[in-house]
CSV table of C-alpha atoms and ligand atoms in Angstrom, one decimal:
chain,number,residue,atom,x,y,z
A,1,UNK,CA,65.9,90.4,111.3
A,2,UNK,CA,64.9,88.8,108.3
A,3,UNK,CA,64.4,85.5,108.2
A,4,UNK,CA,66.5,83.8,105.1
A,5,UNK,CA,66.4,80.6,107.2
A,6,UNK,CA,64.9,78.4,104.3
A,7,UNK,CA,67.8,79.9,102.5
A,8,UNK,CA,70.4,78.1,103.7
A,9,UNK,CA,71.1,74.4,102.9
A,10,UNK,CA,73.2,73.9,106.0
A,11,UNK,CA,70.8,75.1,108.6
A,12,UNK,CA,71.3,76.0,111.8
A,13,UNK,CA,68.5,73.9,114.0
A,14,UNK,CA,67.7,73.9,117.7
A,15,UNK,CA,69.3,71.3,119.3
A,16,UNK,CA,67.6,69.7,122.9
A,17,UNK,CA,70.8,68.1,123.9
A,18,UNK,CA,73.1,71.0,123.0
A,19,UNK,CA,71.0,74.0,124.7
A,20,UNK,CA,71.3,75.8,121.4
A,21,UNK,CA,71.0,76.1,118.0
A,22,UNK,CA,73.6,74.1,116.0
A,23,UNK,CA,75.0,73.3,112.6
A,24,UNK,CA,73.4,70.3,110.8
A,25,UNK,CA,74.4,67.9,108.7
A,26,UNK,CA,71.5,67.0,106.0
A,27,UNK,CA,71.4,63.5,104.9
A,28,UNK,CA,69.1,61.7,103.0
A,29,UNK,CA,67.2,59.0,103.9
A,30,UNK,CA,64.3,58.1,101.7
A,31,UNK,CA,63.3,58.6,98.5
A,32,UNK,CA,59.4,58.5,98.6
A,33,UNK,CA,57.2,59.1,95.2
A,34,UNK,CA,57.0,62.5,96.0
A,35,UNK,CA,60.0,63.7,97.3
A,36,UNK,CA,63.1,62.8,99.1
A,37,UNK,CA,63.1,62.6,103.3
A,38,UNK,CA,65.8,64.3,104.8
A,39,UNK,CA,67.5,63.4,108.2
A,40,UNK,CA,69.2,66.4,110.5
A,41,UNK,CA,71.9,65.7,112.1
A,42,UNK,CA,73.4,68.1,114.8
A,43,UNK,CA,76.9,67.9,114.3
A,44,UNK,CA,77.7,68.8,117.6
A,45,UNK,CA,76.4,65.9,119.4
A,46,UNK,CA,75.4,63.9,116.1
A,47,UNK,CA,72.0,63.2,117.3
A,48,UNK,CA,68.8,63.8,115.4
A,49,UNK,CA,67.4,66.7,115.6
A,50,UNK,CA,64.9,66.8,113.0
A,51,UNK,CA,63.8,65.7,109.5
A,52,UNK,CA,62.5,67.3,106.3
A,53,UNK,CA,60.7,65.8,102.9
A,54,UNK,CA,61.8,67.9,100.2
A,55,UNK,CA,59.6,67.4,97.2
A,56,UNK,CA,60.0,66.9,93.7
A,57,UNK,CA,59.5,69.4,91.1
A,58,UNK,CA,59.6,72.2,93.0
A,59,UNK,CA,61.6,73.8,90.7
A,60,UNK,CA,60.5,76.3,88.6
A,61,UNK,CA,59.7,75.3,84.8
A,62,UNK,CA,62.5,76.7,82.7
A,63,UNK,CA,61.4,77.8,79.9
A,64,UNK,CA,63.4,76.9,77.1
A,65,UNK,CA,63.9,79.7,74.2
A,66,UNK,CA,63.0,79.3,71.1
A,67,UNK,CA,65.1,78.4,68.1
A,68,UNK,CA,64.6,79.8,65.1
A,69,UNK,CA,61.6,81.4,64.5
B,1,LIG,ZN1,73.5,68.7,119.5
């Protein structure tokens, strides 16, 4: 199996209270200097299941073309 799980922006996450892995709802919580902090939120029993800081710029430069020449 290949593992695309970073893929996905709604992630399935393991869930204690559910027994299983379930679909989460991704909201954002803080906006630190760095990045932004993510809550998870299972959305079958809407508790917490985890959190994630997603950080600025980790976009790839685009490279702007030329005009002219
Ligand atoms: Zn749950």
């Amino acid at each position: 199996m290949e593992q695309s799980f970073d893929q996905f922006k709604a992630a399935l996450l393991y869930c204690n209270k559910c027994g299983r892995a379930m679909p989460v709802r991704e909201r954002l919580l803080l906006v630190l200097p760095d990045g932004e902090l993510y809550d998870y939120t299972c959305q079958g029993c809407n508790s917490s299941i985890g959190s994630k800081t997603e950080r600025a710029g980790l976009k790839p430069a685009a490279a702007r073309p030329r005009l002219g020449g």
